[in-house]
């Protein structure tokens, strides 16, 4: 029998623990860059939105009139907002234009009127019903980018709801204190209203990096994190919050150490980009001539411009998923070969590292083929059929991508990167498929470079342990820290109860990095890192000291890391690496770096 | 006057909100009716949600039908918007 009483006791203890002011970290998505430390102002979602009310026949016309007036009011609000914006906010202007069209679209306007008339119900309920029908229509859309526009329709409908139920625009309200605004979801218009200098940044539970809300935040320069699950439940108004719009990290009730750390980050990011600009053109070497390659992580070919602008020395990670998700059908070999070839040629002779399809878990498209049982039944997707495991299970799709990659190899220096390798047999299996792809090209007399480099991601602990064996099979390693940290520390950083234990500078993680570097160098192959950690200046000095040959990061982080590199001596970096490897726990490492970094890199890490 | 033309969508992210808004703006400016036919469905460009729910992505082949006095001019504008790669992501 279940002991209900003690269960309740455990529940309430747990709740007490969570509600007390313990430091917590929540991982969302960095939607607009910048760091803000400020008290929170939380807007909780209104519950029980639309009440159902049956209308007597004589009230129907009046209700329709009320609805039409609400639409007109909403339209006037949007037009006023539009008129108040400067012409240079062209993104924002065209978003408002699209919302004006949605407001009067027949699927919203005419259909709501129809529903009021035919069902004799109140406007709010009718509007909610109409919105539900629109949602059904958008749910059937395959393309993730267009599908996401449903959020815009919802924002528009919410605006009409607001007018109908006489709700004032609360975010505009009287606050004079500078705050971080936190809510379930914000519309682009909410963000435009936030330009008032009392709102320093915002955090939303919903949304993605390509949402219109994120686009507007970026064009206004308001730091933002989206996709921060459950934050309105965990965080209360007045709580102190650190918002890191670069990494998507949110710290609640930050510790003094975290506060110091982020103030330093902030200073560093603010130190004018003019200061940093000239680092884009300088070589990546230490004062004593040790060279390290600083490359960029991107997911669309258009981002090559950002790599060039920041002086990146190649692509350390191109995530190839976009082309598989964004077209009406799966991309064919011709199309992929053309896209990859252009990228390789654009940066030649610099290396362009393209990771093969890395799907699974949350990254799945209905369009991807899958044989056997349905994939969404996986109980534990992080340990399931993802990444290279998926590619090996669907060899027809995989060989298509490999042939396209081989064809692109003649245009410059291509490196093929295999994700999530956990044992040498997988490398052998891929090599066999790769050889088959090469034979097929030969048969068709299509040229390719038979010396194309093939490397693997090191992101599963078993790959670290077997790094010496794996190094004999491949041309390079690239350490993916995000997954390596999660798998080795057994921490899901999307889980609010344990996310604070996600720690890049964990001694176990650092030792794994060192072991991988040593195993690679023993076989004479390069070891790169392409995880978030590589672009974090707090970590960069240590990573350089551990002997990595390449750090690949967000393009905008490259000049920061280059400045740090150019201000260092390799011997000192190596000594720092050794010293840190000797530390037994995370606190000791943070304490040490807290003293070391400001002393050696006052420019980067000292308070003004 | 009615003009029609087959074209292939070239916008990098497909016909998303901004492109769909652009189509409505052309219909408004030239006072014409613009219809897009794709996969057996037809959307009137004044209805942005119909256009979005056609889910047109890069590579989709569509038929564009324009009715009105300025149909030819409007068709040129539509072609530029859907197949030109400038400034519409």
XYZ file of C-alpha atoms in Angstrom:
697
model
C 0.000 0.000 0.000
C 1.230 3.477 -0.801
C 1.858 5.597 2.212
C -0.021 8.705 1.160
C 0.831 10.636 4.255
C 4.575 10.327 3.886
C 4.330 11.009 0.164
C 2.634 14.259 0.911
C 5.320 15.037 3.408
C 8.049 14.439 0.823
C 6.174 16.630 -1.648
C 5.874 19.519 0.722
C 9.508 19.230 1.778
C 10.534 19.304 -1.825
C 8.379 22.293 -2.486
C 9.830 24.125 0.469
C 13.292 23.376 -0.795
C 12.529 24.695 -4.264
C 10.840 27.824 -3.131
C 13.592 28.906 -0.774
C 16.183 31.139 -2.211
C 18.630 28.588 -3.430
C 20.737 29.421 -6.427
C 19.321 27.754 -9.527
C 20.307 27.671 -13.142
C 17.792 27.326 -15.952
C 18.893 26.669 -19.493
C 16.910 28.314 -22.234
C 17.933 29.525 -25.646
C 19.924 32.715 -26.034
C 17.640 34.719 -28.302
C 19.253 38.127 -28.123
C 22.788 38.711 -26.806
C 23.733 40.644 -23.698
C 24.007 40.133 -19.951
C 21.658 41.679 -17.421
C 21.561 41.409 -13.640
C 18.312 42.753 -12.199
C 15.235 41.885 -10.166
C 12.526 39.927 -11.941
C 9.028 41.071 -12.724
C 6.974 37.972 -13.394
C 3.774 37.870 -15.418
C 1.944 34.625 -14.797
C -0.296 33.260 -17.486
C -3.919 34.141 -16.976
C -5.756 30.929 -16.303
C -9.280 30.047 -17.383
C -9.135 32.428 -20.279
C -12.414 32.348 -22.198
C -15.648 31.651 -20.382
C -18.503 30.096 -22.333
C -21.645 32.146 -22.402
C -24.793 31.367 -24.376
C -26.479 34.365 -25.948
C -30.159 34.962 -26.353
C -30.973 35.654 -30.044
C -31.466 39.364 -29.453
C -27.922 39.703 -28.098
C -26.198 38.200 -31.098
C -25.878 41.279 -33.263
C -24.660 43.249 -30.309
C -21.987 40.627 -29.571
C -20.814 40.665 -33.184
C -20.575 44.437 -33.026
C -18.572 44.172 -29.789
C -16.190 41.753 -31.477
C -15.743 43.922 -34.573
C -15.056 46.925 -32.376
C -12.452 44.967 -30.470
C -10.738 44.090 -33.738
C -10.795 47.735 -34.768
C -9.328 48.787 -31.424
C -6.606 46.159 -31.728
C -5.908 47.371 -35.238
C -5.636 50.974 -34.071
C -3.222 49.945 -31.329
C -1.036 48.193 -33.867
C -1.149 51.125 -36.267
C -0.210 53.527 -33.472
C 2.680 51.343 -32.471
C 3.766 51.101 -36.089
C 3.667 54.878 -36.503
C 5.824 55.333 -33.397
C 8.654 53.243 -34.813
C 11.560 54.575 -36.767
C 11.946 53.414 -40.347
C 15.190 51.644 -39.592
C 13.323 48.995 -37.604
C 12.275 47.368 -40.853
C 12.034 43.871 -39.342
C 9.632 45.106 -36.704
C 7.577 47.087 -39.193
C 7.027 44.133 -41.482
C 6.112 41.925 -38.525
C 3.445 44.408 -37.470
C 2.216 44.530 -41.073
C 1.818 40.758 -41.066
C -0.068 40.965 -37.754
C -2.416 43.568 -39.200
C -3.221 41.147 -42.009
C -3.769 38.278 -39.577
C -6.056 40.409 -37.451
C -8.440 40.840 -40.366
C -7.875 37.450 -41.968
C -11.124 35.650 -42.675
C -9.984 32.661 -40.628
C -10.019 34.951 -37.597
C -12.507 37.720 -38.357
C -15.184 36.137 -40.545
C -15.028 32.788 -38.842
C -15.450 34.213 -35.352
C -18.478 36.171 -36.534
C -19.888 33.009 -38.116
C -19.391 31.038 -34.924
C -21.061 33.701 -32.795
C -24.002 33.726 -35.171
C -24.412 30.001 -35.688
C -23.695 28.837 -32.139
C -25.127 31.784 -30.231
C -22.065 32.110 -28.059
C -19.943 34.930 -26.771
C -17.109 36.502 -28.738
C -14.224 35.234 -26.575
C -15.367 31.644 -26.855
C -15.983 31.986 -30.589
C -12.548 33.526 -31.108
C -10.911 30.722 -29.131
C -12.723 28.213 -31.328
C -11.617 29.978 -34.509
C -8.063 30.052 -33.209
C -8.239 26.324 -32.517
C -9.188 25.726 -36.155
C -6.242 27.810 -37.335
C -3.975 25.800 -35.056
C -5.200 22.582 -36.612
C -4.318 23.934 -40.009
C -0.823 24.983 -38.902
C -0.198 21.693 -37.108
C -0.374 20.002 -40.503
C 2.469 22.170 -41.831
C 5.758 20.341 -42.104
C 8.166 23.217 -42.445
C 9.246 24.195 -38.914
C 9.818 27.828 -39.773
C 6.389 28.417 -41.272
C 4.710 26.241 -38.643
C 6.110 28.519 -35.976
C 4.134 31.440 -37.403
C 1.144 30.074 -35.544
C 2.620 31.856 -32.533
C 2.052 35.111 -34.399
C -1.608 34.253 -35.015
C -1.949 33.494 -31.335
C -0.370 36.792 -30.326
C -2.822 38.575 -32.587
C -5.785 36.695 -31.124
C -4.506 37.413 -27.595
C -4.541 41.083 -28.451
C -8.234 40.869 -29.392
C -8.913 38.844 -26.226
C -7.257 41.580 -24.242
C -9.561 44.218 -25.672
C -12.668 42.032 -25.297
C -11.979 41.308 -21.662
C -10.890 44.835 -20.874
C -7.394 43.839 -19.829
C -4.876 46.675 -19.857
C -1.472 46.160 -21.334
C 0.121 45.192 -18.031
C 3.694 45.188 -19.186
C 3.431 48.877 -19.901
C 2.395 49.526 -16.352
C 3.791 51.818 -13.780
C 7.089 50.137 -12.858
C 9.841 52.596 -12.384
C 12.453 50.132 -11.198
C 14.661 48.540 -13.800
C 13.645 44.926 -14.199
C 13.958 41.746 -16.187
C 10.498 40.886 -17.435
C 9.564 37.209 -17.220
C 6.497 35.579 -18.725
C 5.066 32.630 -20.548
C 5.279 34.217 -23.956
C 5.664 37.706 -25.348
C 4.463 39.034 -28.672
C 6.747 41.116 -30.866
C 4.563 44.085 -29.960
C 5.106 43.480 -26.231
C 8.831 43.744 -26.879
C 8.425 46.922 -28.888
C 6.580 48.437 -25.934
C 9.421 47.364 -23.688
C 11.790 49.803 -25.273
C 11.130 51.899 -22.248
C 14.415 51.970 -20.387
C 12.927 50.268 -17.348
C 12.961 46.870 -19.056
C 16.521 45.596 -19.224
C 15.789 42.209 -20.721
C 13.190 39.480 -20.912
C 12.837 35.759 -20.406
C 10.029 33.684 -21.926
C 9.001 30.084 -21.440
C 7.946 29.705 -25.047
C 9.634 30.545 -28.266
C 12.626 29.799 -30.395
C 15.479 31.724 -31.881
C 13.627 32.312 -35.148
C 10.414 33.515 -33.503
C 9.426 37.035 -34.401
C 9.696 37.950 -30.758
C 13.376 36.989 -30.811
C 13.956 38.844 -34.072
C 12.492 42.044 -32.654
C 14.498 41.700 -29.427
C 17.699 41.439 -31.441
C 16.908 44.415 -33.618
C 16.223 46.503 -30.497
C 19.263 45.192 -28.652
C 17.215 43.915 -25.686
C 18.957 40.842 -24.195
C 16.616 37.873 -24.108
C 16.356 34.198 -23.279
C 13.465 32.129 -24.645
C 12.440 28.526 -24.115
C 13.188 28.772 -20.372
C 10.812 26.050 -19.224
C 8.664 26.643 -16.139
C 10.467 29.820 -15.191
C 7.266 31.615 -14.219
C 6.641 28.869 -11.628
C 10.120 28.917 -10.139
C 10.791 32.617 -10.167
C 8.866 35.308 -8.330
C 8.704 39.079 -8.782
C 11.576 40.731 -6.966
C 13.863 37.702 -7.183
C 17.309 38.558 -8.359
C 18.142 37.119 -11.767
C 21.102 36.961 -14.097
C 20.091 36.768 -17.747
C 22.787 35.631 -20.173
C 21.446 36.188 -23.672
C 24.632 34.753 -25.198
C 24.380 31.250 -23.778
C 20.694 31.160 -22.846
C 21.557 30.651 -19.205
C 19.423 32.135 -16.435
C 20.689 32.183 -12.834
C 18.086 32.620 -10.085
C 19.229 33.844 -6.663
C 22.811 34.011 -7.930
C 25.707 33.393 -5.580
C 28.272 36.181 -5.063
C 30.673 34.192 -7.260
C 28.179 34.016 -10.084
C 27.484 37.724 -9.762
C 31.169 38.545 -10.024
C 31.645 36.212 -12.910
C 28.776 37.685 -14.892
C 29.713 41.256 -14.140
C 33.060 40.427 -15.641
C 31.474 38.822 -18.700
C 29.298 41.825 -19.130
C 32.169 44.260 -18.940
C 34.052 42.237 -21.415
C 31.208 42.122 -23.901
C 30.660 45.812 -23.544
C 34.284 46.739 -23.981
C 33.641 48.358 -27.241
C 33.556 46.171 -30.286
C 35.887 48.759 -31.812
C 38.625 47.582 -29.460
C 38.072 44.067 -30.604
C 37.556 44.680 -34.286
C 41.230 44.711 -35.152
C 41.670 41.297 -33.511
C 39.660 39.890 -36.396
C 42.594 40.479 -38.732
C 45.432 39.279 -36.506
C 46.833 35.777 -36.467
C 45.839 33.360 -33.734
C 49.075 32.855 -31.894
C 50.541 33.357 -28.470
C 53.329 35.810 -27.665
C 55.773 32.930 -28.033
C 54.439 31.817 -31.414
C 52.176 28.858 -30.534
C 49.359 28.749 -33.088
C 45.818 27.620 -32.454
C 43.024 27.622 -35.006
C 39.958 29.665 -34.039
C 37.002 28.643 -36.165
C 33.235 29.197 -36.223
C 30.145 27.072 -35.528
C 27.291 27.722 -37.950
C 24.131 26.086 -39.227
C 23.367 28.027 -42.367
C 25.725 28.862 -45.228
C 24.706 32.523 -44.935
C 26.571 32.667 -41.619
C 29.910 32.281 -43.414
C 29.916 36.068 -43.671
C 29.952 36.295 -39.856
C 32.930 33.938 -39.708
C 34.817 36.031 -42.226
C 33.848 39.255 -40.487
C 35.229 37.994 -37.175
C 38.349 36.538 -38.704
C 37.451 32.874 -38.212
C 39.942 30.445 -39.683
C 37.432 28.022 -41.088
C 34.297 26.231 -39.979
C 34.798 23.946 -36.996
C 31.213 22.771 -37.001
C 28.548 23.064 -39.665
C 25.313 21.506 -38.424
C 23.861 19.970 -41.560
C 20.312 19.411 -40.309
C 18.737 22.583 -41.685
C 18.661 21.374 -45.288
C 16.933 18.182 -44.230
C 14.149 19.953 -42.377
C 13.449 23.027 -44.410
C 12.478 21.874 -47.867
C 9.347 20.415 -49.357
C 11.065 17.066 -49.739
C 14.316 15.539 -48.571
C 17.243 17.224 -50.301
C 18.734 15.264 -53.177
C 22.412 14.612 -53.685
C 22.774 17.334 -56.326
C 21.399 19.994 -54.066
C 23.501 18.978 -51.064
C 26.645 18.716 -53.204
C 26.013 22.222 -54.482
C 25.462 23.693 -51.002
C 28.484 21.945 -49.482
C 30.698 22.694 -52.498
C 29.924 26.408 -52.296
C 30.763 26.510 -48.589
C 34.039 24.658 -49.036
C 35.005 26.920 -51.942
C 34.023 30.097 -50.063
C 36.561 29.476 -47.303
C 39.259 27.545 -49.205
C 42.002 26.859 -48.299
C 40.665 27.023 -44.726
C 39.079 23.834 -43.398
C 35.310 23.446 -43.529
C 34.045 20.824 -41.075
C 30.607 19.453 -41.898
C 28.921 17.223 -39.360
C 26.746 14.498 -40.822
C 23.066 14.416 -39.932
C 22.666 14.701 -36.158
C 18.979 13.983 -35.565
C 17.074 12.258 -32.799
C 15.684 13.304 -29.478
C 13.939 16.606 -30.051
C 15.330 17.094 -33.531
C 13.103 14.993 -35.731
C 11.086 15.614 -38.820
C 8.156 13.585 -39.990
C 9.750 13.668 -43.375
C 12.831 11.733 -42.362
C 12.459 8.089 -43.228
C 12.256 5.676 -40.366
C 11.932 1.977 -40.638
C 10.613 -0.113 -37.799
C 8.669 1.077 -34.779
C 7.733 4.726 -34.486
C 10.506 6.847 -33.091
C 8.439 8.928 -30.739
C 7.945 5.920 -28.517
C 11.496 6.098 -27.215
C 11.461 6.325 -23.467
C 14.872 7.856 -23.220
C 15.743 9.646 -26.459
C 19.067 10.981 -25.210
C 20.212 7.369 -24.965
C 18.258 6.273 -28.013
C 18.243 6.158 -31.767
C 19.923 9.415 -32.616
C 22.726 10.877 -34.599
C 25.145 8.377 -36.177
C 22.970 5.523 -34.927
C 20.100 6.856 -37.000
C 22.336 7.360 -40.036
C 23.614 3.785 -39.828
C 20.061 2.530 -39.565
C 18.970 4.508 -42.630
C 21.972 3.907 -44.918
C 20.235 5.101 -48.098
C 19.812 8.580 -46.664
C 23.288 8.535 -45.140
C 25.071 7.498 -48.335
C 23.330 10.304 -50.178
C 24.828 12.818 -47.779
C 28.253 11.154 -47.930
C 28.293 11.216 -51.738
C 27.376 14.900 -51.678
C 30.172 15.553 -49.181
C 32.737 13.653 -51.241
C 31.743 15.635 -54.310
C 32.203 18.885 -52.394
C 35.706 17.834 -51.319
C 37.268 18.888 -54.633
C 36.553 22.556 -53.928
C 38.919 23.053 -51.009
C 39.569 21.489 -47.606
C 36.551 19.551 -46.418
C 36.495 17.651 -43.148
C 33.663 15.194 -42.530
C 32.650 14.983 -38.885
C 30.718 11.997 -37.506
C 28.580 12.738 -34.447
C 28.037 10.639 -31.337
C 30.501 7.856 -32.014
C 30.571 5.524 -29.014
C 32.694 2.642 -30.302
C 35.271 1.867 -33.006
C 32.906 -0.493 -34.808
C 30.706 2.462 -35.740
C 33.670 4.190 -37.358
C 34.396 1.041 -39.373
C 30.763 0.795 -40.450
C 30.778 4.422 -41.624
C 34.055 3.897 -43.446
C 32.564 0.973 -45.337
C 29.599 3.103 -46.422
C 31.949 5.930 -47.323
C 34.023 3.566 -49.478
C 30.860 2.434 -51.210
C 29.909 6.061 -51.881
C 33.356 6.653 -53.350
C 33.056 3.614 -55.633
C 29.700 4.821 -56.891
C 31.176 8.218 -57.740
C 34.092 6.559 -59.522
C 31.720 4.476 -61.554
C 29.941 7.634 -62.643
C 33.299 9.358 -63.197
C 32.419 12.120 -60.747
C 35.557 13.606 -59.192
C 36.212 13.653 -55.433
C 39.244 14.084 -53.222
C 40.253 10.684 -51.910
C 42.272 12.276 -49.108
C 39.234 13.964 -47.585
C 39.611 14.010 -43.798
C 37.146 12.060 -41.686
C 36.921 12.799 -37.970
C 34.628 12.068 -35.077
C 32.897 13.971 -32.330
C 34.070 13.003 -28.878
C 30.899 13.478 -26.858
C 30.199 10.105 -25.263
C 32.356 8.985 -22.299
C 33.168 5.659 -23.989
C 34.772 7.560 -26.872
C 37.056 9.337 -24.398
C 38.069 6.070 -22.793
C 38.729 4.505 -26.198
C 40.258 7.656 -27.682
C 43.612 5.930 -28.233
C 42.004 3.195 -30.350
C 39.716 5.606 -32.160
C 42.643 7.902 -32.983
C 44.159 5.202 -35.190
C 41.006 5.129 -37.312
C 40.327 8.815 -37.954
C 41.987 12.042 -39.094
C 40.849 14.337 -36.293
C 38.810 14.589 -33.113
C 36.329 17.283 -32.210
C 35.156 17.393 -28.610
C 31.476 18.257 -28.223
C 31.277 19.495 -24.663
C 27.526 20.031 -24.356
C 26.727 16.338 -24.657
C 29.965 15.130 -23.109
C 29.187 17.057 -19.925
C 25.602 15.819 -19.802
C 26.518 12.190 -20.464
C 29.514 12.056 -18.161
C 27.989 13.918 -15.222
C 24.586 12.280 -15.831
C 22.962 15.719 -15.862
C 20.116 16.755 -18.116
C 20.583 20.477 -18.203
C 16.973 20.939 -19.232
C 15.935 19.509 -15.861
C 15.422 22.253 -13.319
C 16.264 20.048 -10.359
C 19.754 19.184 -11.537
C 20.661 21.827 -14.121
C 22.809 23.689 -11.596
C 25.094 20.652 -11.503
C 25.920 21.068 -15.189
C 29.488 22.290 -14.892
C 31.910 22.701 -17.814
C 34.859 23.129 -15.466
C 34.131 19.918 -13.576
C 37.457 18.150 -12.927
C 36.104 14.974 -14.548
C 35.276 16.898 -17.721
C 38.683 18.583 -17.815
C 40.470 15.274 -17.363
C 38.454 13.750 -20.186
C 39.425 16.640 -22.435
C 43.069 16.166 -21.513
C 42.894 12.421 -22.122
C 41.365 13.008 -25.553
C 43.984 15.597 -26.498
C 46.825 13.305 -25.423
C 45.405 10.290 -27.249
C 44.980 12.335 -30.424
C 48.439 13.842 -30.295
C 50.005 10.448 -29.664
C 48.636 9.404 -33.057
C 49.552 12.734 -34.614
C 45.992 13.894 -35.250
C 44.456 17.281 -34.453
C 42.087 17.676 -31.542
C 39.456 20.407 -31.776
C 36.602 21.497 -29.534
C 33.296 22.746 -30.904
C 31.089 22.905 -27.784
C 29.810 26.062 -26.114
C 32.695 25.878 -23.689
C 35.183 26.725 -26.461
C 33.708 30.206 -26.843
C 33.560 30.944 -23.126
C 36.497 33.193 -22.222
C 36.434 31.847 -18.633
C 37.252 28.411 -20.016
C 39.310 29.354 -23.062
C 42.603 29.906 -21.231
C 42.320 26.526 -19.533
C 41.368 24.789 -22.796
C 44.296 26.365 -24.613
C 46.486 25.146 -21.766
C 45.215 21.604 -22.209
C 46.687 21.631 -25.701
C 43.658 21.816 -28.011
C 44.619 22.591 -31.609
C 41.383 24.265 -32.578
C 38.549 26.007 -30.745
C 35.347 26.479 -32.701
C 32.681 28.841 -31.389
C 29.950 31.348 -32.161
C 31.603 33.642 -34.722
C 31.146 36.699 -32.501
C 33.229 35.107 -29.725
C 36.284 34.637 -31.944
C 37.845 38.102 -31.420
C 37.518 37.746 -27.608
C 39.318 34.427 -27.533
C 41.906 35.647 -30.020
C 42.739 38.636 -27.837
C 43.179 36.336 -24.871
C 45.363 33.994 -26.907
C 47.553 36.802 -28.222
C 48.125 38.072 -24.706
C 49.385 34.697 -23.479
C 52.570 32.678 -23.443
C 52.030 29.062 -24.294
C 54.255 27.880 -21.439
C 52.109 29.773 -18.972
C 48.911 28.404 -20.491
C 50.269 24.869 -20.241
C 51.249 25.496 -16.617
C 47.743 26.805 -15.925
C 46.272 23.698 -17.574
C 48.386 21.456 -15.382
C 47.577 23.387 -12.248
C 43.833 23.175 -12.958
C 44.057 19.452 -13.719
C 45.459 19.024 -10.230
C 42.357 20.554 -8.635
C 40.042 18.155 -6.920
C 36.774 19.999 -7.063
C 34.920 22.639 -9.008
C 35.046 25.257 -6.263
C 38.787 25.005 -6.071
C 38.980 25.520 -9.849
C 36.696 28.551 -9.729
C 38.641 30.029 -6.822
C 41.917 29.559 -8.626
C 40.667 31.032 -11.905
C 39.039 33.878 -9.997
C 42.514 34.933 -8.876
C 44.494 33.890 -11.925
C 42.465 35.382 -14.769
C 42.225 39.002 -13.553
C 45.950 38.953 -12.745
C 46.994 37.675 -16.163
C 44.283 39.208 -18.318
C 43.319 42.441 -16.578
C 41.903 43.713 -19.847
C 39.376 40.875 -19.969
C 38.610 40.097 -16.383
C 39.067 43.151 -14.149
C 36.328 45.397 -12.908
C 36.465 48.907 -14.287
C -7.222 40.777 -67.550
C -5.932 37.452 -66.216
C -2.303 36.362 -66.360
C -0.783 33.189 -65.011
C 2.697 31.790 -64.629
C 4.472 28.811 -63.114
C 7.346 29.660 -60.809
C 9.609 28.010 -58.285
C 9.882 29.546 -54.819
C 13.459 30.636 -54.124
C 13.169 32.389 -50.754
C 15.632 30.787 -48.408
C 13.135 30.144 -45.643
C 10.157 29.668 -47.931
C 7.030 31.824 -47.986
C 7.033 32.951 -44.366
C 5.244 35.897 -42.831
C 7.259 38.641 -44.439
C 6.933 37.246 -47.949
C 3.230 36.561 -47.451
C 2.775 40.139 -46.229
C 4.596 41.318 -49.347
C 2.162 39.386 -51.542
C -0.815 41.018 -49.833
C 0.824 44.417 -50.276
C 1.152 43.846 -54.035
C -2.501 42.851 -54.293
C -3.444 45.999 -52.399
C -1.140 48.381 -54.266
C -2.103 47.223 -57.763
C -5.705 46.511 -56.831
C -5.547 42.990 -58.240
C -6.519 39.525 -57.116
C -3.561 37.198 -56.700
C -4.036 33.469 -56.309
C -1.369 30.888 -55.633
C -2.075 27.300 -56.586
C -0.014 24.589 -54.964
C -0.632 20.922 -54.318
C -4.230 21.154 -55.520
C -5.015 24.014 -53.138
C -5.556 27.653 -53.952
C -4.906 30.616 -51.692
C -5.987 34.191 -52.242
C -3.048 36.394 -51.277
C -5.251 38.758 -49.313
C -5.669 35.948 -46.798
C -2.269 35.663 -45.175
C -3.193 32.572 -43.160
C -4.277 30.703 -46.304
C -0.987 31.605 -47.944
C 1.064 30.547 -44.914
C -0.782 27.275 -44.595
C 0.129 26.315 -48.169
C 3.525 25.825 -46.485
C 5.572 26.892 -49.499
C 9.259 26.217 -49.018
C 12.302 26.821 -51.157
C 11.863 24.665 -54.240
C 8.060 24.493 -54.195
C 6.656 24.833 -57.716
C 3.575 27.037 -57.755
C 1.188 28.564 -60.251
C 0.448 32.252 -59.796
C -2.733 33.714 -61.182
C -3.368 37.462 -61.262
C -6.654 39.175 -62.157
C -7.075 42.896 -62.671
C -6.109 45.890 -64.784
C -2.532 45.930 -63.557
C -2.157 42.155 -63.652
C 1.065 42.131 -65.670
C 2.807 44.621 -63.429
C 1.643 42.777 -60.327
C 2.833 39.452 -61.720
C 6.302 40.911 -62.244
C 6.343 42.074 -58.627
C 5.212 38.645 -57.415
C 7.895 36.944 -59.504
C 10.551 39.224 -58.017
C 9.325 38.514 -54.502
C 9.129 34.736 -54.844
C 12.061 33.995 -57.127
C 14.459 36.883 -56.575
C 16.753 36.201 -53.668
C 17.160 39.794 -52.613
C 16.129 41.006 -49.235
C 13.473 38.486 -48.353
C 15.407 35.847 -46.457
